Amino acid sequence: MKNLKKWSDVSLFTKIMIGFVLGIIVGLVFKEKATSLKFLGTILTRLLTMVVAPLVLGLLICAAADVKDFKTLGKIGGLTLGIFLGGTAIAVAIGLVLCNIMQIGAGFVIESQLAYDAKEIPSIMDTLMNIIPTNPFQSLAEQNLLQIIFFSLLLGFALIGISEKGEPVLNFFRAWTEAWKEITNIVLEFTPIGVFGLMADIVGKYGLDVMLPFLKTIGACYLTCFLFTIFVQGGVMAGLIGHISPLKFFATMKEAMLFVFATCSSVATIPLNLKCTKKLGVSDKIADFVIPFGAVMNMNGTAIYEAVAVVFASQVFGIHLTVTQQIMVMITAVLASVGTAGIPGSGLVMLTIVLNAVNLPLETIGLLAGIDRILNMARVIPNIVGDAATAVVVAKLEGELHPENGSAETV
């Protein structure tokens, strides 16, 4: 009993870290046999997938109701989207500069070009139309977060619009949200075990050799994500604008960062990211809107990956990219980050769009497929940290940031 009590007193970050390290050790020791532990990671991702749609539904209905008027929500939404797009543009610019300096594809010899069947790119009009659900219940069943965001905000406003008549339904969704928060807290207790299974499977399957191929490309992606996360998101957004110490910011965000690094799922990290963001002192009203919205719309890390892939492709295939073409890459990546929001495999669709924009071979996707998981582990961190940093900035500008009121118990 004493040991159980001691374990319950350990912070979630420490528990996740223990599972993370043990998973790597087991993967190295047992190799292919360790892949049998993959089911633990599958259980975790299924549990988190289970809570995301109903939690986002309740959070955004209540967030819209709490804001109370369309003008205020429009201001918060516009500000949030503007920060997302600005951050994405800066991320792509940093990625392009670093990758050109590092010459990540220079001297690389392609033994075979892998063909890739490119996905059909949705038009802007189709993307806009797909935001509007024809059946909200189907959107929930299919986990289409962009559609869930749309009808949740609409329903929240409708409930405020009918005033007293809407109170019973609004109270139901408030209770619904609290119930799913509690379910989320229960699910998060399984996180260390799930992370253990995920890491044992990855290391057991690929070994540490998976880090060796395309080392410069991996290094460029990780370095860009690191610099952008530390200096732009932590230093400028949280520090200069939010007046929160970058050290405090990252110390608070460490659980969400480690979790998303292991799972590679920004969406699955929504509950934990909410917990960390509110611990920073961001009000429920802002956090409950920005974090779910950002999980779908904010693609800082993915945009960095697009920049890395484009420079890699141009140098591997011996195609010179002019400054104008690289600016086109930046613009296209920013626009694609919005246009592909909510689409399954959006990172893949984004890369297809960006490669087509500067006439680079789509075979690049096949060449990078072998290290995609390693690259993905880096690029998801700026995505979720960017959501939190944006929430801090919006809350600061709206007078909704109160670091002294932050609570680790809030989801």
CSV table of C-alpha atoms in Angstrom, one decimal:
chain,number,residue,atom,x,y,z
A,1,MET,CA,0.0,0.0,0.0
A,2,LYS,CA,2.8,2.4,0.9
A,3,ASN,CA,4.4,1.8,-2.5
A,4,LEU,CA,1.1,2.5,-4.3
A,5,LYS,CA,0.7,5.7,-2.3
A,6,LYS,CA,4.3,6.8,-3.2
A,7,TRP,CA,3.5,6.1,-6.9
A,8,SER,CA,0.3,8.2,-6.7
A,9,ASP,CA,2.3,11.1,-5.3
A,10,VAL,CA,4.7,11.0,-8.3
A,11,SER,CA,4.0,13.7,-10.9
A,12,LEU,CA,2.5,12.7,-14.2
A,13,PHE,CA,5.6,14.0,-16.1
A,14,THR,CA,7.8,11.7,-14.0
A,15,LYS,CA,5.6,8.8,-14.6
A,16,ILE,CA,5.5,9.4,-18.3
A,17,MET,CA,9.3,9.8,-18.3
A,18,ILE,CA,9.7,6.5,-16.5
A,19,GLY,CA,7.5,4.7,-19.0
A,20,PHE,CA,9.3,6.5,-21.9
A,21,VAL,CA,12.8,5.3,-20.8
A,22,LEU,CA,11.7,1.8,-19.8
A,23,GLY,CA,10.1,1.4,-23.2
A,24,ILE,CA,13.4,2.3,-25.0
A,25,ILE,CA,15.3,-0.1,-22.7
A,26,VAL,CA,12.9,-2.9,-23.3
A,27,GLY,CA,12.9,-2.2,-27.1
A,28,LEU,CA,16.7,-2.4,-27.2
A,29,VAL,CA,16.9,-5.5,-25.1
A,30,PHE,CA,14.1,-7.6,-26.6
A,31,LYS,CA,14.2,-6.1,-30.1
A,32,GLU,CA,11.4,-7.6,-32.3
A,33,LYS,CA,9.8,-9.3,-29.3
A,34,ALA,CA,9.1,-5.9,-27.8
A,35,THR,CA,6.7,-5.1,-30.6
A,36,SER,CA,4.2,-7.3,-28.8
A,37,LEU,CA,3.8,-4.5,-26.3
A,38,LYS,CA,2.3,-2.2,-29.0
A,39,PHE,CA,-1.2,-3.1,-27.7
A,40,LEU,CA,-0.5,-0.9,-24.6
A,41,GLY,CA,0.0,2.1,-26.8
A,42,THR,CA,-3.0,1.2,-28.9
A,43,ILE,CA,-5.2,1.1,-25.8
A,44,LEU,CA,-3.9,4.6,-24.8
A,45,THR,CA,-4.6,6.2,-28.2
A,46,ARG,CA,-8.0,4.6,-28.4
A,47,LEU,CA,-8.9,5.9,-24.9
A,48,LEU,CA,-7.8,9.4,-25.8
A,49,THR,CA,-9.5,9.2,-29.2
A,50,MET,CA,-12.7,8.2,-27.3
A,51,VAL,CA,-12.6,11.4,-25.1
A,52,VAL,CA,-11.6,14.0,-27.7
A,53,ALA,CA,-14.8,14.5,-29.7
A,54,PRO,CA,-17.2,14.6,-26.7
A,55,LEU,CA,-14.8,16.8,-24.7
A,56,VAL,CA,-14.3,19.3,-27.5
A,57,LEU,CA,-18.1,19.4,-28.1
A,58,GLY,CA,-18.8,20.3,-24.5
A,59,LEU,CA,-15.9,22.7,-24.1
A,60,LEU,CA,-16.7,24.8,-27.2
A,61,ILE,CA,-20.5,24.9,-26.6
A,62,CYS,CA,-19.8,26.2,-23.1
A,63,ALA,CA,-17.0,28.5,-24.4
A,64,ALA,CA,-19.4,30.1,-26.9
A,65,ALA,CA,-22.0,30.5,-24.2
A,66,ASP,CA,-19.6,32.1,-21.8
A,67,VAL,CA,-18.4,34.6,-24.3
A,68,LYS,CA,-22.0,35.5,-24.8
A,69,ASP,CA,-21.8,37.6,-28.0
A,70,PHE,CA,-20.6,36.9,-31.5
A,71,LYS,CA,-18.6,40.1,-31.7
A,72,THR,CA,-16.3,39.1,-28.8
A,73,LEU,CA,-15.9,35.6,-30.0
A,74,GLY,CA,-15.2,36.9,-33.5
A,75,LYS,CA,-12.5,39.1,-32.1
A,76,ILE,CA,-10.9,36.2,-30.1
A,77,GLY,CA,-11.2,33.8,-33.1
A,78,GLY,CA,-9.7,36.3,-35.5
A,79,LEU,CA,-6.8,37.1,-33.1
A,80,THR,CA,-6.2,33.4,-32.6
A,81,LEU,CA,-6.2,32.6,-36.3
A,82,GLY,CA,-3.9,35.6,-37.0
A,83,ILE,CA,-1.3,34.4,-34.5
A,84,PHE,CA,-1.5,30.8,-35.9
A,85,LEU,CA,-0.8,32.0,-39.4
A,86,GLY,CA,1.9,34.5,-38.4
A,87,GLY,CA,3.6,31.7,-36.4
A,88,THR,CA,3.4,29.3,-39.3
A,89,ALA,CA,5.0,31.9,-41.7
A,90,ILE,CA,7.9,32.4,-39.2
A,91,ALA,CA,8.3,28.7,-38.7
A,92,VAL,CA,8.6,28.1,-42.5
A,93,ALA,CA,11.1,31.0,-42.9
A,94,ILE,CA,13.4,29.6,-40.2
A,95,GLY,CA,13.2,26.1,-41.7
A,96,LEU,CA,14.1,27.3,-45.1
A,97,VAL,CA,17.1,29.4,-43.9
A,98,LEU,CA,18.5,26.6,-41.7
A,99,CYS,CA,18.1,23.9,-44.3
A,100,ASN,CA,19.8,26.0,-47.0
A,101,ILE,CA,22.7,26.7,-44.6
A,102,MET,CA,23.0,23.0,-43.6
A,103,GLN,CA,22.7,21.8,-47.3
A,104,ILE,CA,20.7,18.8,-46.0
A,105,GLY,CA,20.3,17.1,-49.4
A,106,ALA,CA,23.7,18.0,-51.0
A,107,GLY,CA,25.8,15.0,-52.0
A,108,PHE,CA,23.0,12.6,-51.4
A,109,VAL,CA,22.9,9.7,-53.9
A,110,ILE,CA,19.5,8.2,-54.7
A,111,GLU,CA,19.7,4.5,-55.5
A,112,SER,CA,16.1,4.3,-56.5
A,113,GLN,CA,13.2,6.7,-56.8
A,114,LEU,CA,10.1,5.5,-54.9
A,115,ALA,CA,6.9,6.3,-56.7
A,116,TYR,CA,4.1,7.8,-54.7
A,117,ASP,CA,0.4,8.0,-55.5
A,118,ALA,CA,-0.4,11.6,-54.6
A,119,LYS,CA,-3.7,12.3,-52.9
A,120,GLU,CA,-6.3,14.5,-54.6
A,121,ILE,CA,-5.9,18.0,-53.2
A,122,PRO,CA,-9.3,19.6,-52.1
A,123,SER,CA,-10.1,22.9,-53.6
A,124,ILE,CA,-10.6,26.0,-51.4
A,125,MET,CA,-14.3,25.9,-52.0
A,126,ASP,CA,-14.6,22.2,-51.1
A,127,THR,CA,-12.5,22.9,-48.0
A,128,LEU,CA,-14.9,25.7,-46.9
A,129,MET,CA,-18.0,23.6,-47.7
A,130,ASN,CA,-16.6,20.6,-45.7
A,131,ILE,CA,-16.4,22.7,-42.6
A,132,ILE,CA,-20.2,22.7,-42.5
A,133,PRO,CA,-21.6,19.3,-41.4
A,134,THR,CA,-24.6,17.7,-43.0
A,135,ASN,CA,-25.0,15.5,-40.0
A,136,PRO,CA,-23.5,16.7,-36.6
A,137,PHE,CA,-23.8,13.2,-35.2
A,138,GLN,CA,-21.8,11.7,-38.1
A,139,SER,CA,-19.2,14.4,-37.5
A,140,LEU,CA,-18.9,13.2,-33.9
A,141,ALA,CA,-18.7,9.6,-35.0
A,142,GLU,CA,-16.0,10.3,-37.6
A,143,GLN,CA,-14.0,12.6,-35.2
A,144,ASN,CA,-14.2,15.5,-37.8
A,145,LEU,CA,-13.0,18.2,-35.4
A,146,LEU,CA,-13.4,21.1,-37.8
A,147,GLN,CA,-17.1,20.3,-38.3
A,148,ILE,CA,-17.4,19.7,-34.5
A,149,ILE,CA,-16.0,23.1,-33.8
A,150,PHE,CA,-18.4,24.7,-36.3
A,151,PHE,CA,-21.6,23.2,-34.9
A,152,SER,CA,-20.5,23.4,-31.3
A,153,LEU,CA,-20.0,27.2,-31.5
A,154,LEU,CA,-23.3,27.6,-33.4
A,155,LEU,CA,-25.1,25.6,-30.7
A,156,GLY,CA,-23.5,27.5,-27.9
A,157,PHE,CA,-24.7,30.8,-29.5
A,158,ALA,CA,-28.2,29.4,-30.1
A,159,LEU,CA,-28.5,28.4,-26.4
A,160,ILE,CA,-27.6,31.9,-25.3
A,161,GLY,CA,-29.9,33.4,-28.0
A,162,ILE,CA,-33.0,31.6,-26.5
A,163,SER,CA,-32.0,32.8,-23.0
A,164,GLU,CA,-33.9,31.0,-20.2
A,165,LYS,CA,-35.3,28.3,-22.5
A,166,GLY,CA,-31.7,27.3,-23.3
A,167,GLU,CA,-30.6,27.1,-19.7
A,168,PRO,CA,-31.5,23.4,-19.1
A,169,VAL,CA,-29.7,22.3,-22.2
A,170,LEU,CA,-26.7,24.5,-21.4
A,171,ASN,CA,-26.6,23.1,-17.9
A,172,PHE,CA,-26.6,19.6,-19.4
A,173,PHE,CA,-23.6,20.4,-21.5
A,174,ARG,CA,-21.8,22.0,-18.5
A,175,ALA,CA,-22.3,18.8,-16.6
A,176,TRP,CA,-21.4,16.8,-19.7
A,177,THR,CA,-18.1,18.7,-20.0
A,178,GLU,CA,-17.3,18.2,-16.3
A,179,ALA,CA,-18.0,14.4,-16.6
A,180,TRP,CA,-15.7,14.1,-19.7
A,181,LYS,CA,-13.0,16.1,-17.9
A,182,GLU,CA,-13.2,13.5,-15.1
A,183,ILE,CA,-13.1,10.6,-17.6
A,184,THR,CA,-10.0,12.4,-19.2
A,185,ASN,CA,-8.3,12.5,-15.8
A,186,ILE,CA,-8.9,8.8,-15.4
A,187,VAL,CA,-7.5,8.1,-18.9
A,188,LEU,CA,-4.4,10.2,-18.3
A,189,GLU,CA,-3.5,7.9,-15.4
A,190,PHE,CA,-2.9,5.1,-18.0
A,191,THR,CA,-0.6,7.4,-20.0
A,192,PRO,CA,2.8,6.1,-18.6
A,193,ILE,CA,1.8,2.5,-19.5
A,194,GLY,CA,0.7,3.5,-23.0
A,195,VAL,CA,3.9,5.5,-23.6
A,196,PHE,CA,5.9,2.5,-22.4
A,197,GLY,CA,4.2,0.3,-25.0
A,198,LEU,CA,4.6,2.8,-27.8
A,199,MET,CA,8.3,3.3,-27.2
A,200,ALA,CA,9.0,-0.4,-26.8
A,201,ASP,CA,7.3,-1.1,-30.1
A,202,ILE,CA,9.1,1.7,-32.1
A,203,VAL,CA,12.6,0.9,-30.7
A,204,GLY,CA,12.0,-2.8,-30.9
A,205,LYS,CA,11.0,-2.6,-34.5
A,206,TYR,CA,13.6,-0.1,-35.8
A,207,GLY,CA,16.3,0.0,-33.2
A,208,LEU,CA,18.4,3.1,-32.8
A,209,ASP,CA,19.6,2.7,-36.4
A,210,VAL,CA,16.4,4.4,-37.4
A,211,MET,CA,18.1,7.6,-36.5
A,212,LEU,CA,21.0,7.1,-38.9
A,213,PRO,CA,19.5,7.5,-42.4
A,214,PHE,CA,19.0,11.1,-43.6
A,215,LEU,CA,20.8,12.3,-40.4
A,216,LYS,CA,21.1,15.9,-41.7
A,217,THR,CA,17.4,16.1,-42.6
A,218,ILE,CA,16.5,14.8,-39.2
A,219,GLY,CA,18.9,17.2,-37.5
A,220,ALA,CA,17.6,20.2,-39.5
A,221,CYS,CA,14.0,19.4,-38.6
A,222,TYR,CA,14.8,18.9,-34.9
A,223,LEU,CA,17.0,22.0,-34.8
A,224,THR,CA,14.4,24.2,-36.5
A,225,CYS,CA,11.6,22.9,-34.2
A,226,PHE,CA,13.8,23.5,-31.2
A,227,LEU,CA,14.8,27.0,-32.1
A,228,PHE,CA,11.2,28.0,-33.0
A,229,THR,CA,9.8,26.5,-29.9
A,230,ILE,CA,12.3,27.9,-27.5
A,231,PHE,CA,12.8,31.4,-28.9
A,232,VAL,CA,9.6,32.3,-30.7
A,233,GLN,CA,7.0,30.4,-28.7
A,234,GLY,CA,8.6,30.4,-25.3
A,235,GLY,CA,10.7,33.6,-25.6
A,236,VAL,CA,8.6,36.0,-27.6
A,237,MET,CA,5.1,34.8,-27.2
A,238,ALA,CA,5.0,33.5,-23.6
A,239,GLY,CA,7.9,35.7,-22.3
A,240,LEU,CA,7.8,39.1,-24.0
A,241,ILE,CA,4.1,39.2,-24.7
A,242,GLY,CA,2.6,37.0,-22.0
A,243,HIS,CA,5.0,38.1,-19.3
A,244,ILE,CA,5.5,34.5,-18.2
A,245,SER,CA,9.0,33.3,-17.6
A,246,PRO,CA,10.0,30.9,-20.4
A,247,LEU,CA,11.4,28.5,-17.8
A,248,LYS,CA,8.1,28.5,-16.0
A,249,PHE,CA,6.3,28.1,-19.4
A,250,PHE,CA,8.3,25.0,-20.4
A,251,ALA,CA,8.3,23.5,-16.9
A,252,THR,CA,4.5,23.7,-17.0
A,253,MET,CA,4.3,22.3,-20.6
A,254,LYS,CA,6.7,19.4,-20.1
A,255,GLU,CA,4.0,16.8,-19.6
A,256,ALA,CA,2.2,17.7,-22.8
A,257,MET,CA,5.5,18.0,-24.7
A,258,LEU,CA,6.7,14.5,-23.6
A,259,PHE,CA,3.3,13.0,-24.3
A,260,VAL,CA,3.0,14.4,-27.8
A,261,PHE,CA,6.6,13.4,-28.6
A,262,ALA,CA,5.8,9.8,-27.8
A,263,THR,CA,2.3,9.6,-29.4
A,264,CYS,CA,2.8,12.0,-32.3
A,265,SER,CA,-0.9,13.1,-32.0
A,266,SER,CA,-1.7,16.7,-31.4
A,267,VAL,CA,-5.4,15.9,-31.2
A,268,ALA,CA,-4.9,13.2,-28.5
A,269,THR,CA,-2.9,15.7,-26.5
A,270,ILE,CA,-5.8,18.2,-26.2
A,271,PRO,CA,-6.8,17.1,-22.7
A,272,LEU,CA,-3.3,17.3,-21.3
A,273,ASN,CA,-2.5,20.5,-23.2
A,274,LEU,CA,-5.7,22.1,-21.7
A,275,LYS,CA,-4.5,21.1,-18.2
A,276,CYS,CA,-1.0,22.6,-18.8
A,277,THR,CA,-2.4,25.8,-20.4
A,278,LYS,CA,-4.8,26.5,-17.5
A,279,LYS,CA,-2.0,25.8,-15.0
A,280,LEU,CA,-0.2,28.8,-16.7
A,281,GLY,CA,-3.2,31.0,-15.6
A,282,VAL,CA,-5.1,31.1,-18.9
A,283,SER,CA,-8.8,31.5,-18.2
A,284,ASP,CA,-11.2,28.6,-19.0
A,285,LYS,CA,-12.9,30.8,-21.6
A,286,ILE,CA,-9.8,31.3,-23.6
A,287,ALA,CA,-8.2,27.9,-23.1
A,288,ASP,CA,-11.3,26.0,-23.9
A,289,PHE,CA,-11.6,27.8,-27.2
A,290,VAL,CA,-7.9,28.2,-28.4
A,291,ILE,CA,-6.6,24.7,-27.6
A,292,PRO,CA,-9.2,22.6,-29.5
A,293,PHE,CA,-9.2,25.1,-32.3
A,294,GLY,CA,-5.4,25.0,-32.5
A,295,ALA,CA,-5.2,21.2,-32.5
A,296,VAL,CA,-7.0,21.4,-35.9
A,297,MET,CA,-5.8,24.7,-37.3
A,298,ASN,CA,-2.3,25.4,-35.9
A,299,MET,CA,0.4,23.7,-38.1
A,300,ASN,CA,3.6,25.4,-37.0
A,301,GLY,CA,5.6,22.1,-36.7
A,302,THR,CA,4.1,20.6,-39.9
A,303,ALA,CA,5.0,23.8,-41.8
A,304,ILE,CA,8.6,23.4,-40.6
A,305,TYR,CA,8.5,19.8,-42.0
A,306,GLU,CA,7.3,21.2,-45.4
A,307,ALA,CA,10.3,23.5,-45.5
A,308,VAL,CA,12.7,20.8,-44.7
A,309,ALA,CA,11.2,18.4,-47.3
A,310,VAL,CA,11.2,21.1,-50.0
A,311,VAL,CA,14.9,22.0,-49.5
A,312,PHE,CA,15.8,18.2,-49.2
A,313,ALA,CA,13.9,17.5,-52.5
A,314,SER,CA,15.5,20.4,-54.4
A,315,GLN,CA,19.0,19.4,-53.4
A,316,VAL,CA,18.5,15.7,-53.8
A,317,PHE,CA,17.1,16.0,-57.3
A,318,GLY,CA,19.5,18.8,-58.3
A,319,ILE,CA,16.8,21.5,-58.8
A,320,HIS,CA,17.7,25.0,-57.9
A,321,LEU,CA,15.1,27.0,-56.0
A,322,THR,CA,15.1,30.7,-56.4
A,323,VAL,CA,14.4,33.1,-53.6
A,324,THR,CA,11.0,33.8,-55.2
A,325,GLN,CA,10.2,30.1,-55.3
A,326,GLN,CA,11.2,29.7,-51.6
A,327,ILE,CA,8.9,32.7,-50.7
A,328,MET,CA,6.2,30.8,-52.7
A,329,VAL,CA,6.9,27.8,-50.5
A,330,MET,CA,6.3,29.9,-47.4
A,331,ILE,CA,3.0,31.4,-48.6
A,332,THR,CA,1.7,28.1,-49.9
A,333,ALA,CA,2.6,26.3,-46.6
A,334,VAL,CA,0.7,29.0,-44.6
A,335,LEU,CA,-2.4,28.8,-46.8
A,336,ALA,CA,-2.3,25.0,-47.0
A,337,SER,CA,-2.1,24.8,-43.2
A,338,VAL,CA,-5.6,26.4,-43.1
A,339,GLY,CA,-6.9,24.7,-46.3
A,340,THR,CA,-6.1,21.2,-45.1
A,341,ALA,CA,-7.3,21.6,-41.5
A,342,GLY,CA,-9.5,18.7,-40.4
A,343,ILE,CA,-8.5,16.5,-43.4
A,344,PRO,CA,-7.1,13.1,-42.4
A,345,GLY,CA,-3.4,12.9,-43.2
A,346,SER,CA,-3.3,16.7,-43.5
A,347,GLY,CA,0.5,16.8,-43.2
A,348,LEU,CA,0.7,14.6,-46.3
A,349,VAL,CA,-1.8,16.7,-48.3
A,350,MET,CA,0.1,19.9,-47.2
A,351,LEU,CA,3.4,18.4,-48.5
A,352,THR,CA,1.8,17.5,-51.8
A,353,ILE,CA,0.5,21.0,-52.2
A,354,VAL,CA,3.8,22.6,-51.4
A,355,LEU,CA,5.8,20.3,-53.7
A,356,ASN,CA,3.4,21.0,-56.6
A,357,ALA,CA,3.6,24.8,-56.0
A,358,VAL,CA,7.4,24.8,-56.9
A,359,ASN,CA,7.3,21.8,-59.3
A,360,LEU,CA,9.3,19.4,-57.2
A,361,PRO,CA,9.0,15.6,-57.6
A,362,LEU,CA,6.3,13.9,-55.5
A,363,GLU,CA,8.8,11.0,-55.1
A,364,THR,CA,10.2,13.1,-52.2
A,365,ILE,CA,7.3,11.8,-50.1
A,366,GLY,CA,8.4,8.2,-50.7
A,367,LEU,CA,12.0,9.0,-49.9
A,368,LEU,CA,11.1,10.6,-46.6
A,369,ALA,CA,8.6,7.9,-45.7
A,370,GLY,CA,11.2,5.8,-43.9
A,371,ILE,CA,12.0,8.5,-41.4
A,372,ASP,CA,8.5,10.1,-41.2
A,373,ARG,CA,7.9,8.8,-37.7
A,374,ILE,CA,11.1,10.3,-36.4
A,375,LEU,CA,10.4,13.7,-38.1
A,376,ASN,CA,6.8,13.6,-36.8
A,377,MET,CA,8.0,13.2,-33.2
A,378,ALA,CA,9.7,16.6,-33.6
A,379,ARG,CA,7.1,18.5,-35.6
A,380,VAL,CA,4.2,17.8,-33.3
A,381,ILE,CA,5.9,19.6,-30.4
A,382,PRO,CA,5.7,23.1,-31.9
A,383,ASN,CA,2.1,22.4,-32.8
A,384,ILE,CA,0.9,21.8,-29.3
A,385,VAL,CA,3.3,24.3,-27.6
A,386,GLY,CA,2.1,26.9,-30.2
A,387,ASP,CA,-1.5,26.3,-29.1
A,388,ALA,CA,-0.5,27.0,-25.5
A,389,ALA,CA,1.6,30.0,-26.3
A,390,THR,CA,-1.2,31.4,-28.5
A,391,ALA,CA,-3.7,30.9,-25.6
A,392,VAL,CA,-1.3,32.8,-23.3
A,393,VAL,CA,-1.0,35.7,-25.8
A,394,VAL,CA,-4.7,35.9,-26.5
A,395,ALA,CA,-5.5,35.7,-22.8
A,396,LYS,CA,-2.9,38.5,-22.0
A,397,LEU,CA,-4.4,40.8,-24.7
A,398,GLU,CA,-8.0,40.1,-23.5
A,399,GLY,CA,-7.2,40.5,-19.8
A,400,GLU,CA,-7.8,36.8,-19.2
A,401,LEU,CA,-4.3,35.7,-18.0
A,402,HIS,CA,-4.0,35.2,-14.3
A,403,PRO,CA,-0.8,33.2,-13.5
A,404,GLU,CA,-1.5,33.3,-9.8
A,405,ASN,CA,-4.8,31.5,-10.3
A,406,GLY,CA,-3.3,28.6,-12.4
A,407,SER,CA,-4.3,25.2,-11.1
A,408,ALA,CA,-2.8,21.8,-12.0
A,409,GLU,CA,-6.1,20.2,-11.2
A,410,THR,CA,-8.0,21.8,-14.0
A,411,VAL,CA,-8.5,20.1,-17.4
